[in-house]
Structures are given as structure tokens and as C-alpha cells.
Amino acid sequence: MTELDCSLYLVTGRALLPPDKDYFESLEQSLQGGVTVVQIREKDVDTAEFYDIALRSKQLCDKYKVPLIVNDRVDIALAVQASGVHVGQTDMPVPIAQIEQAIQDGADYVGIGAVWATTTKNLSKPIVGVRGVGEMLQKLDGTSIKSVAIGGIKSSNLLRTLHGSVSSTNHALDGIAVVSEIMASPHPREAAAGLYELISAFRHSNSISNALSVRSRYSAEFVIDGVVDLMNIVRERSPLIHQITNNVVIAQSANATIALGASPIMATTAQEMEDLSKISGSLLINIGTLVTSAYEGMMLAGTFANAHRTPIVFDPVGVGASEFRRSSVKNLLNTWQASVIKGNAAELAALVGSNEVESKGVDSLGSGFKDPVSFVRDLARKERCVVVLTGKTDYVSDGASVAVLSNGHGLLGNITGSGCMAGSCIASFCAAAVAQEGADPKEPKLVPGDVFLAAIGGILALTISAEMAAMRDDVKGPGTFLPALIDELSLLSAQCIRDRSRLQIVSR
Ligand code: 3NM
Ligand code: MG
């Protein structure tokens, strides 16, 4: 087969056509819209009918110089001189084994699915999820085998699908395959064109961000200047920070947000998520006292935030404490793309399934990871976002650079919710970062570049304010520390950040 352009791979499914829509008309319109390869998939027809459909489809595809592939039937593929045949997906329980088999068999491409839930096909295996795709792509490193993701891909989740489906080695998908998003549409030309446009835009922005992270050898001076700029923007624009957080810390998180200069809205109900997504500068999702109704709000709020390219700060509080939290976090992260994931050593260890760090409920025990710098950098690459590891020393990484921050005070560990307030501060800085960049529709990004600076800024604001609070004569212990901390957040000056920040940038 000559070089196959898998960018937008249409799998046919005549059962999904809208009433009165002719199959061949639909196919031709989708070819006009930019479909780059077509697979004829017919599960319920006899050989003669399959042959007729495949032959006429082949003529249409030829007209648009698009390769045609036949599902399952080598005889029909040969008879209509198709470009290929799609085989072999049915009975392998482990998707990774399926990939290995495809490599062995000398496949030209692999379809990875189902990436989302779908009703188009009866799935015999569990859903891979967006975060599962990257691991499989890594298996294809060093081969020329192309890859497409399939299953439940829609224009509404396409950007999230593409962003998340990249391996730590930066192996990205060659394209996406859809059935219903095009076949069920009364306007297949527009449906295909819309998907194709998003794919091109993503490729463009992804190549830019890769080029940027190669260049991103930040200096400490550059970072501090950036943090100060963002803090000024928070105070000038007072962005609305939508926070779905736990009921232990709602009031103090809201107060910390106000003190920093931003404007909190603490709303958890699913029914208001769409409205709030239109006016929020960033979204904080903190699972501290997770209840089912808030979980529903989190699912929706994150989905809307991705659609508006609003940064999401995710705090998987106590994720290792229960199976409910673990599975909820997995589902949340497979549904929307976080811009920042923040946690203590135990939480981030639980997130990757490591037992290197022990925990008790929501608290981390012991000193943490042997090599925290590599840990946060690798996790940032895996989750495709900025990662913040909090502790006595805080680590922030964008997958290329790691900022090591050693500000703070022991009293932060003696009150509840200091990590949650750090999340509110990071979310406030994130809102400033996107307010500054502005959304460029040609470069749709779910993790804009300045989010790295924003995460550092949020940590510095809280930890330096804690140092200032602890020095006050009227602070006698944890009870007097908390209000003093809120005071100091509101008094924090650019000069104080410049004078006190203890920041080191490691790039390796
Ligand atoms: N194969 P839609 S999922 C044909 O997981 C097919 O292997 C899948 O349809 C797999 O785009 C699927 O309508 C159906 O969700 C995809
Ligand atoms: Mg398949």
C-alpha cells in the first residue's frame, strides 16, 4: 500500500444514516468534506450485496483519490481492487497484545479503541480511555505503523482525544476514525470538514508546543518575572475562579482567592455548569469530600471547560484512600484534560499506582519519592499537563523543565486545607495566564504554555505568604496562623516575591 493518510478515517455504518439519506450521497459528501480513507463495514449483508456496495463505494473513492479499505472480507477487497483489508480486532482481550500482534503481522496501521464509550459497535473489551492510548502508541515507536483512535469520537471531544493520545515519547496519533459523527449526520460534508479542521489545528499547535518545550530552558529570573506579571494580571482583572472543592475548606479557599485578588465562585451543581463555564477564567476541581452529585458536576464542568479552552486545575485529594476515589479520578481524567494536576507525594503516587509513598487518609507519610524531579517530569509527560508535587519542597514540571521551590513554613502542615488553598492560588494564576495569552482559535490548546509559570506562581504566592504570616508577632500557632495567612496573601507584593522566592530550575 502506498503511504496512507489516516487523518480522518471514515468507517461506514449504513444503519446510522438519517431517515431518507442515501448512503452513496452521504459517502460522496463526506469525501467532499475531507475524509482521507474509507473503510466499508457491513456486518449484516450477503456477499452479493456487500460486493455491490463495495464496488460503487470504490468508484466514489476513486473519484476523490481516497483509498478504500474493506472490513473483514479479503475476497471482496480483492474483487473490487480495494487498497486494503481491515482484520483481526475481535478476540484479543489485552489491547497491548493486539498492538504487538499487528506489528508482527506487518500491518500498515492499527485502530486503537474504543477510546470512548460508543453504541455503534458492541464492545467485547473494556474501553481504553484517552489516557490508555499513549501507552499503546509507545509500542509503535521505531515502526512505520500508523495509528488511529476509534470509538465515540465526536467534534466535541476530538481535541481532548488528540491532546491526551500522545505517549511519553511524544508519539501521537496519525488520525481518528469515526462512524456516527459523519454517517449519522444530515450534513456529512460539514461534519467531516469540521473534524478535519480541528485535526489540522491540533497538529499545528502540537508541533509548536513541542518546539517550545525543546526551547523551554527557563531561567529563574524569567520565571519570577513571569510570575509577577501574572500576579499583577490577577489583581487588575480579578478573574472569576470556579471552584468545585470539598466542604472542609470552602470558606478558606474562597477567602484565599479573594485575598490574592481573584473572584471565587464555589458551585457544584451539574445544572449550572454550562452557564458558569461561559464566564469562568479557570476551573478548580478538588475531590476532597467526594460525593456523587459533585462528581457529576465535575464531569460536566471539566467537559465545558475543555470546550472553552479554560484551564482546569485538578487536585485528586486522597485518591489512594478508597476505590471510589480511584475509579472516579480515572473517569474524570479520561473525560477531560487537566491543565495542572496538583497533589502531595501519596496522592501522585496513588495516581500512577506506585507504592513508593505511604499515606494515611488524605495525608502523605514519609519523605516521598527517591527522585522527585524525574517523577514529576515523567508524570507531566504521561498526563500531558503541568504537574505540581507539594511537600516541604515543591516541584512543578511541564514535562521538560522542573522548578524546585523551597519556600514555605511548617505551620502550613498544621492547618487543614493548605494544599487546597494552593490549588485556589494556582487556579487564579492560570486564569491570568489565559487572560494574557487570549484564545487563538487557530491554535486550540488545552494546556497553554504559561500554565507552567502559573503553577509556580500559585505555589510561591501561598508559601511566601505563609513565611510572612509565621513571622508576625500575633501568630501563636495554627489557629492564629490561618487568618494571618489570608492577610499576607492580600498584602503580598511583587518585591516580596522577588526577594523571598527560593527557586531552582532543573532541565535535563
Ligand atoms: N470499532 P462511533 S469502536 C467500528 O473499538 C468500531 O475497535 C471499535 O463508532 C473498536 O464513531 C467502533 O460511532 C465504532 O463511536 C465507532
Ligand atoms: Mg476495531
Short mmCIF file of N, CA and C in Angstrom, two decimals, residues 388-501:
data_model
loop_
_atom_site.label_atom_id
_atom_site.label_comp_id
_atom_site.label_asym_id
_atom_site.label_seq_id
_atom_site.Cartn_x
_atom_site.Cartn_y
_atom_site.Cartn_z
N VAL A 388 2.24 19.39 39.72
CA VAL A 388 2.77 20.01 40.93
C VAL A 388 2.79 18.98 42.05
N LEU A 389 3.96 18.74 42.59
CA LEU A 389 4.10 17.84 43.75
C LEU A 389 4.40 18.72 44.95
N THR A 390 3.46 18.71 45.93
CA THR A 390 3.64 19.58 47.10
C THR A 390 4.26 18.80 48.25
N GLY A 391 4.91 19.52 49.12
CA GLY A 391 5.56 18.93 50.29
C GLY A 391 6.45 20.00 50.91
N LYS A 392 7.39 19.59 51.71
CA LYS A 392 8.31 20.57 52.30
C LYS A 392 8.99 21.33 51.17
N THR A 393 9.45 20.60 50.16
CA THR A 393 9.88 21.21 48.90
C THR A 393 8.79 20.93 47.88
N ASP A 394 8.52 21.92 47.04
CA ASP A 394 7.50 21.72 46.00
C ASP A 394 8.18 21.60 44.64
N TYR A 395 7.62 20.74 43.79
CA TYR A 395 8.18 20.52 42.46
C TYR A 395 7.10 20.78 41.43
N VAL A 396 7.46 21.51 40.36
CA VAL A 396 6.50 21.81 39.30
C VAL A 396 7.16 21.47 37.98
N SER A 397 6.47 20.71 37.13
CA SER A 397 7.07 20.39 35.83
C SER A 397 6.07 20.50 34.70
N ASP A 398 6.57 20.88 33.53
CA ASP A 398 5.76 20.89 32.30
C ASP A 398 6.17 19.73 31.39
N GLY A 399 6.94 18.80 31.92
CA GLY A 399 7.39 17.69 31.11
C GLY A 399 8.78 17.92 30.53
N ALA A 400 9.24 19.16 30.58
CA ALA A 400 10.59 19.46 30.09
C ALA A 400 11.42 20.00 31.26
N SER A 401 11.00 21.13 31.82
CA SER A 401 11.70 21.72 32.95
C SER A 401 11.04 21.32 34.26
N VAL A 402 11.83 21.36 35.33
CA VAL A 402 11.27 21.15 36.66
C VAL A 402 11.68 22.32 37.54
N ALA A 403 10.70 22.97 38.16
CA ALA A 403 11.01 24.03 39.12
C ALA A 403 11.01 23.41 40.51
N VAL A 404 12.08 23.64 41.26
CA VAL A 404 12.19 23.15 42.62
C VAL A 404 12.04 24.36 43.54
N LEU A 405 11.01 24.33 44.38
CA LEU A 405 10.64 25.50 45.18
C LEU A 405 10.79 25.18 46.66
N SER A 406 11.58 25.98 47.38
CA SER A 406 11.76 25.64 48.79
C SER A 406 11.30 26.73 49.73
N ASN A 407 10.24 27.44 49.36
CA ASN A 407 9.61 28.36 50.30
C ASN A 407 8.57 27.61 51.13
N GLY A 408 8.09 28.31 52.18
CA GLY A 408 7.02 27.72 52.98
C GLY A 408 7.34 27.76 54.46
N HIS A 409 6.42 27.25 55.26
CA HIS A 409 6.62 27.21 56.71
C HIS A 409 5.92 25.99 57.28
N GLY A 410 6.48 25.44 58.33
CA GLY A 410 5.93 24.24 58.95
C GLY A 410 4.47 24.38 59.38
N LEU A 411 4.05 25.61 59.69
CA LEU A 411 2.66 25.80 60.13
C LEU A 411 1.66 25.44 59.03
N LEU A 412 2.10 25.49 57.76
CA LEU A 412 1.20 25.08 56.67
C LEU A 412 0.76 23.62 56.83
N GLY A 413 1.63 22.84 57.47
CA GLY A 413 1.30 21.43 57.70
C GLY A 413 0.43 21.22 58.93
N ASN A 414 0.23 22.28 59.72
CA ASN A 414 -0.54 22.15 60.96
C ASN A 414 -1.96 22.67 60.85
N ILE A 415 -2.34 23.12 59.65
CA ILE A 415 -3.74 23.51 59.43
C ILE A 415 -4.30 22.63 58.33
N THR A 416 -5.63 22.53 58.31
CA THR A 416 -6.22 21.76 57.21
C THR A 416 -6.34 22.64 55.98
N GLY A 417 -6.29 22.02 54.82
CA GLY A 417 -6.61 22.73 53.58
C GLY A 417 -5.54 23.66 53.04
N SER A 418 -4.28 23.54 53.49
CA SER A 418 -3.28 24.42 52.88
C SER A 418 -3.03 24.00 51.44
N GLY A 419 -3.05 22.71 51.17
CA GLY A 419 -2.92 22.23 49.79
C GLY A 419 -4.09 22.70 48.93
N CYS A 420 -5.28 22.70 49.53
CA CYS A 420 -6.46 23.15 48.78
C CYS A 420 -6.35 24.63 48.43
N MET A 421 -5.81 25.42 49.38
CA MET A 421 -5.60 26.85 49.08
C MET A 421 -4.55 27.03 48.00
N ALA A 422 -3.54 26.18 48.00
CA ALA A 422 -2.53 26.23 46.93
C ALA A 422 -3.23 26.02 45.59
N GLY A 423 -4.17 25.08 45.56
CA GLY A 423 -4.93 24.83 44.33
C GLY A 423 -5.70 26.07 43.89
N SER A 424 -6.33 26.77 44.84
CA SER A 424 -7.06 28.00 44.51
C SER A 424 -6.11 29.07 43.97
N CYS A 425 -4.92 29.16 44.56
CA CYS A 425 -3.94 30.15 44.09
C CYS A 425 -3.47 29.81 42.68
N ILE A 426 -3.20 28.52 42.44
CA ILE A 426 -2.76 28.10 41.10
C ILE A 426 -3.85 28.39 40.07
N ALA A 427 -5.09 28.08 40.43
CA ALA A 427 -6.20 28.34 39.51
C ALA A 427 -6.31 29.84 39.20
N SER A 428 -6.07 30.69 40.21
CA SER A 428 -6.13 32.14 39.98
C SER A 428 -5.05 32.58 39.00
N PHE A 429 -3.83 32.06 39.19
CA PHE A 429 -2.74 32.39 38.26
C PHE A 429 -3.02 31.83 36.86
N CYS A 430 -3.63 30.65 36.79
CA CYS A 430 -3.95 30.06 35.48
C CYS A 430 -4.92 30.95 34.70
N ALA A 431 -5.90 31.49 35.42
CA ALA A 431 -6.86 32.37 34.76
C ALA A 431 -6.13 33.58 34.19
N ALA A 432 -5.16 34.09 34.94
CA ALA A 432 -4.37 35.22 34.45
C ALA A 432 -3.56 34.82 33.22
N ALA A 433 -3.04 33.59 33.23
CA ALA A 433 -2.21 33.14 32.11
C ALA A 433 -3.00 33.10 30.81
N VAL A 434 -4.25 32.64 30.87
CA VAL A 434 -5.02 32.58 29.62
C VAL A 434 -5.60 33.95 29.27
N ALA A 435 -5.88 34.77 30.30
CA ALA A 435 -6.35 36.13 30.01
C ALA A 435 -5.27 36.87 29.25
N GLN A 436 -4.02 36.59 29.59
CA GLN A 436 -2.90 37.26 28.95
C GLN A 436 -2.71 36.76 27.52
N GLU A 437 -2.75 35.43 27.36
CA GLU A 437 -2.49 34.86 26.03
C GLU A 437 -3.64 35.10 25.06
N GLY A 438 -4.86 35.06 25.58
CA GLY A 438 -6.02 35.15 24.70
C GLY A 438 -6.16 33.85 23.95
N ALA A 439 -7.39 33.48 23.63
CA ALA A 439 -7.60 32.21 22.95
C ALA A 439 -7.45 32.41 21.45
N ASP A 440 -6.54 31.69 20.84
CA ASP A 440 -6.37 31.74 19.39
C ASP A 440 -7.09 30.55 18.79
N PRO A 441 -8.19 30.79 18.06
CA PRO A 441 -8.97 29.66 17.55
C PRO A 441 -8.15 28.79 16.59
N LYS A 442 -7.10 29.34 15.98
CA LYS A 442 -6.28 28.55 15.07
C LYS A 442 -5.32 27.65 15.82
N GLU A 443 -5.14 27.92 17.08
CA GLU A 443 -4.22 27.10 17.86
C GLU A 443 -4.89 26.61 19.12
N PRO A 444 -5.78 25.65 18.97
CA PRO A 444 -6.53 25.21 20.13
C PRO A 444 -5.65 24.41 21.09
N LYS A 445 -5.44 24.94 22.26
CA LYS A 445 -4.58 24.26 23.22
C LYS A 445 -5.31 24.06 24.54
N LEU A 446 -5.17 22.88 25.09
CA LEU A 446 -5.80 22.62 26.38
C LEU A 446 -4.82 22.90 27.53
N VAL A 447 -3.54 22.97 27.23
CA VAL A 447 -2.56 23.31 28.26
C VAL A 447 -1.66 24.42 27.70
N PRO A 448 -2.12 25.68 27.80
CA PRO A 448 -1.33 26.77 27.25
C PRO A 448 0.01 26.91 27.97
N GLY A 449 1.00 27.43 27.24
CA GLY A 449 2.37 27.49 27.75
C GLY A 449 2.52 28.12 29.12
N ASP A 450 1.82 29.20 29.38
CA ASP A 450 2.06 29.92 30.62
C ASP A 450 1.50 29.23 31.85
N VAL A 451 0.85 28.11 31.66
CA VAL A 451 0.33 27.37 32.81
C VAL A 451 1.47 26.90 33.72
N PHE A 452 2.61 26.63 33.15
CA PHE A 452 3.78 26.27 33.97
C PHE A 452 4.14 27.41 34.92
N LEU A 453 4.22 28.62 34.38
CA LEU A 453 4.50 29.79 35.23
C LEU A 453 3.39 29.99 36.25
N ALA A 454 2.16 29.76 35.81
CA ALA A 454 1.01 29.96 36.69
C ALA A 454 1.08 29.01 37.89
N ALA A 455 1.45 27.76 37.64
CA ALA A 455 1.52 26.79 38.73
C ALA A 455 2.62 27.19 39.72
N ILE A 456 3.74 27.64 39.20
CA ILE A 456 4.82 28.10 40.08
C ILE A 456 4.34 29.32 40.86
N GLY A 457 3.64 30.22 40.18
CA GLY A 457 3.16 31.44 40.82
C GLY A 457 2.22 31.14 41.98
N GLY A 458 1.32 30.21 41.77
CA GLY A 458 0.36 29.86 42.82
C GLY A 458 1.06 29.31 44.05
N ILE A 459 2.04 28.46 43.81
CA ILE A 459 2.79 27.87 44.94
C ILE A 459 3.59 28.96 45.66
N LEU A 460 4.28 29.81 44.89
CA LEU A 460 5.08 30.86 45.53
C LEU A 460 4.21 31.81 46.33
N ALA A 461 3.05 32.18 45.79
CA ALA A 461 2.18 33.13 46.49
C ALA A 461 1.80 32.56 47.86
N LEU A 462 1.41 31.28 47.87
CA LEU A 462 0.96 30.71 49.14
C LEU A 462 2.12 30.49 50.12
N THR A 463 3.22 29.96 49.62
CA THR A 463 4.32 29.60 50.53
C THR A 463 5.04 30.83 51.06
N ILE A 464 5.17 31.87 50.23
CA ILE A 464 5.82 33.09 50.71
C ILE A 464 4.89 33.82 51.69
N SER A 465 3.60 33.83 51.40
CA SER A 465 2.65 34.42 52.35
C SER A 465 2.69 33.68 53.69
N ALA A 466 2.89 32.36 53.63
CA ALA A 466 2.99 31.58 54.87
C ALA A 466 4.21 32.00 55.67
N GLU A 467 5.33 32.25 55.00
CA GLU A 467 6.53 32.71 55.72
C GLU A 467 6.28 34.05 56.39
N MET A 468 5.61 34.95 55.66
CA MET A 468 5.33 36.29 56.20
C MET A 468 4.38 36.17 57.41
N ALA A 469 3.39 35.31 57.28
CA ALA A 469 2.42 35.15 58.37
C ALA A 469 3.09 34.59 59.61
N ALA A 470 3.94 33.60 59.42
CA ALA A 470 4.58 32.94 60.56
C ALA A 470 5.48 33.89 61.33
N MET A 471 5.97 34.94 60.65
CA MET A 471 6.87 35.89 61.32
C MET A 471 6.13 36.91 62.17
N ARG A 472 4.82 36.98 62.01
CA ARG A 472 4.07 38.01 62.73
C ARG A 472 3.99 37.70 64.22
N ASP A 473 4.10 38.76 65.04
CA ASP A 473 4.08 38.59 66.50
C ASP A 473 2.76 38.01 66.99
N ASP A 474 1.67 38.36 66.29
CA ASP A 474 0.36 37.92 66.77
C ASP A 474 0.05 36.47 66.37
N VAL A 475 0.97 35.82 65.65
CA VAL A 475 0.72 34.43 65.30
C VAL A 475 1.36 33.52 66.34
N LYS A 476 0.48 32.79 67.05
CA LYS A 476 0.94 31.96 68.17
C LYS A 476 0.93 30.48 67.83
N GLY A 477 0.24 30.12 66.75
CA GLY A 477 0.08 28.70 66.40
C GLY A 477 -0.89 28.59 65.25
N PRO A 478 -1.36 27.37 64.97
CA PRO A 478 -2.19 27.16 63.78
C PRO A 478 -3.46 28.00 63.76
N GLY A 479 -4.06 28.22 64.92
CA GLY A 479 -5.33 28.96 64.96
C GLY A 479 -5.19 30.40 64.53
N THR A 480 -4.12 31.04 64.95
CA THR A 480 -3.89 32.43 64.55
C THR A 480 -3.17 32.51 63.21
N PHE A 481 -2.55 31.41 62.81
CA PHE A 481 -1.81 31.41 61.54
C PHE A 481 -2.74 31.55 60.33
N LEU A 482 -3.88 30.83 60.36
CA LEU A 482 -4.74 30.82 59.17
C LEU A 482 -5.23 32.22 58.78
N PRO A 483 -5.81 32.99 59.72
CA PRO A 483 -6.22 34.34 59.29
C PRO A 483 -5.03 35.22 58.90
N ALA A 484 -3.89 35.02 59.56
CA ALA A 484 -2.71 35.82 59.19
C ALA A 484 -2.26 35.47 57.77
N LEU A 485 -2.39 34.21 57.41
CA LEU A 485 -2.03 33.77 56.05
C LEU A 485 -2.92 34.47 55.01
N ILE A 486 -4.21 34.55 55.31
CA ILE A 486 -5.14 35.23 54.39
C ILE A 486 -4.73 36.71 54.27
N ASP A 487 -4.42 37.33 55.43
CA ASP A 487 -3.95 38.73 55.40
C ASP A 487 -2.72 38.87 54.50
N GLU A 488 -1.76 38.00 54.69
CA GLU A 488 -0.50 38.14 53.95
C GLU A 488 -0.69 37.90 52.46
N LEU A 489 -1.64 37.02 52.11
CA LEU A 489 -1.92 36.82 50.68
C LEU A 489 -2.41 38.13 50.06
N SER A 490 -3.19 38.88 50.83
CA SER A 490 -3.72 40.13 50.28
C SER A 490 -2.65 41.22 50.26
N LEU A 491 -1.62 41.08 51.12
CA LEU A 491 -0.57 42.11 51.18
C LEU A 491 0.63 41.78 50.29
N LEU A 492 0.65 40.57 49.75
CA LEU A 492 1.83 40.09 49.02
C LEU A 492 2.21 41.05 47.88
N SER A 493 3.47 41.45 47.88
CA SER A 493 3.91 42.40 46.83
C SER A 493 4.86 41.71 45.87
N ALA A 494 4.99 42.32 44.69
CA ALA A 494 5.94 41.82 43.69
C ALA A 494 7.35 41.79 44.30
N GLN A 495 7.68 42.83 45.05
CA GLN A 495 9.03 42.91 45.63
C GLN A 495 9.28 41.75 46.59
N CYS A 496 8.26 41.46 47.38
CA CYS A 496 8.38 40.36 48.35
C CYS A 496 8.63 39.04 47.61
N ILE A 497 7.93 38.83 46.50
CA ILE A 497 8.16 37.60 45.71
C ILE A 497 9.59 37.58 45.18
N ARG A 498 10.03 38.72 44.66
CA ARG A 498 11.40 38.78 44.12
C ARG A 498 12.43 38.53 45.22
N ASP A 499 12.21 39.12 46.40
CA ASP A 499 13.20 39.00 47.48
C ASP A 499 13.22 37.60 48.10
N ARG A 500 12.06 36.99 48.23
CA ARG A 500 12.00 35.79 49.07
C ARG A 500 11.98 34.47 48.30
N SER A 501 11.65 34.49 46.99
CA SER A 501 11.46 33.20 46.32
C SER A 501 12.75 32.41 46.26
#
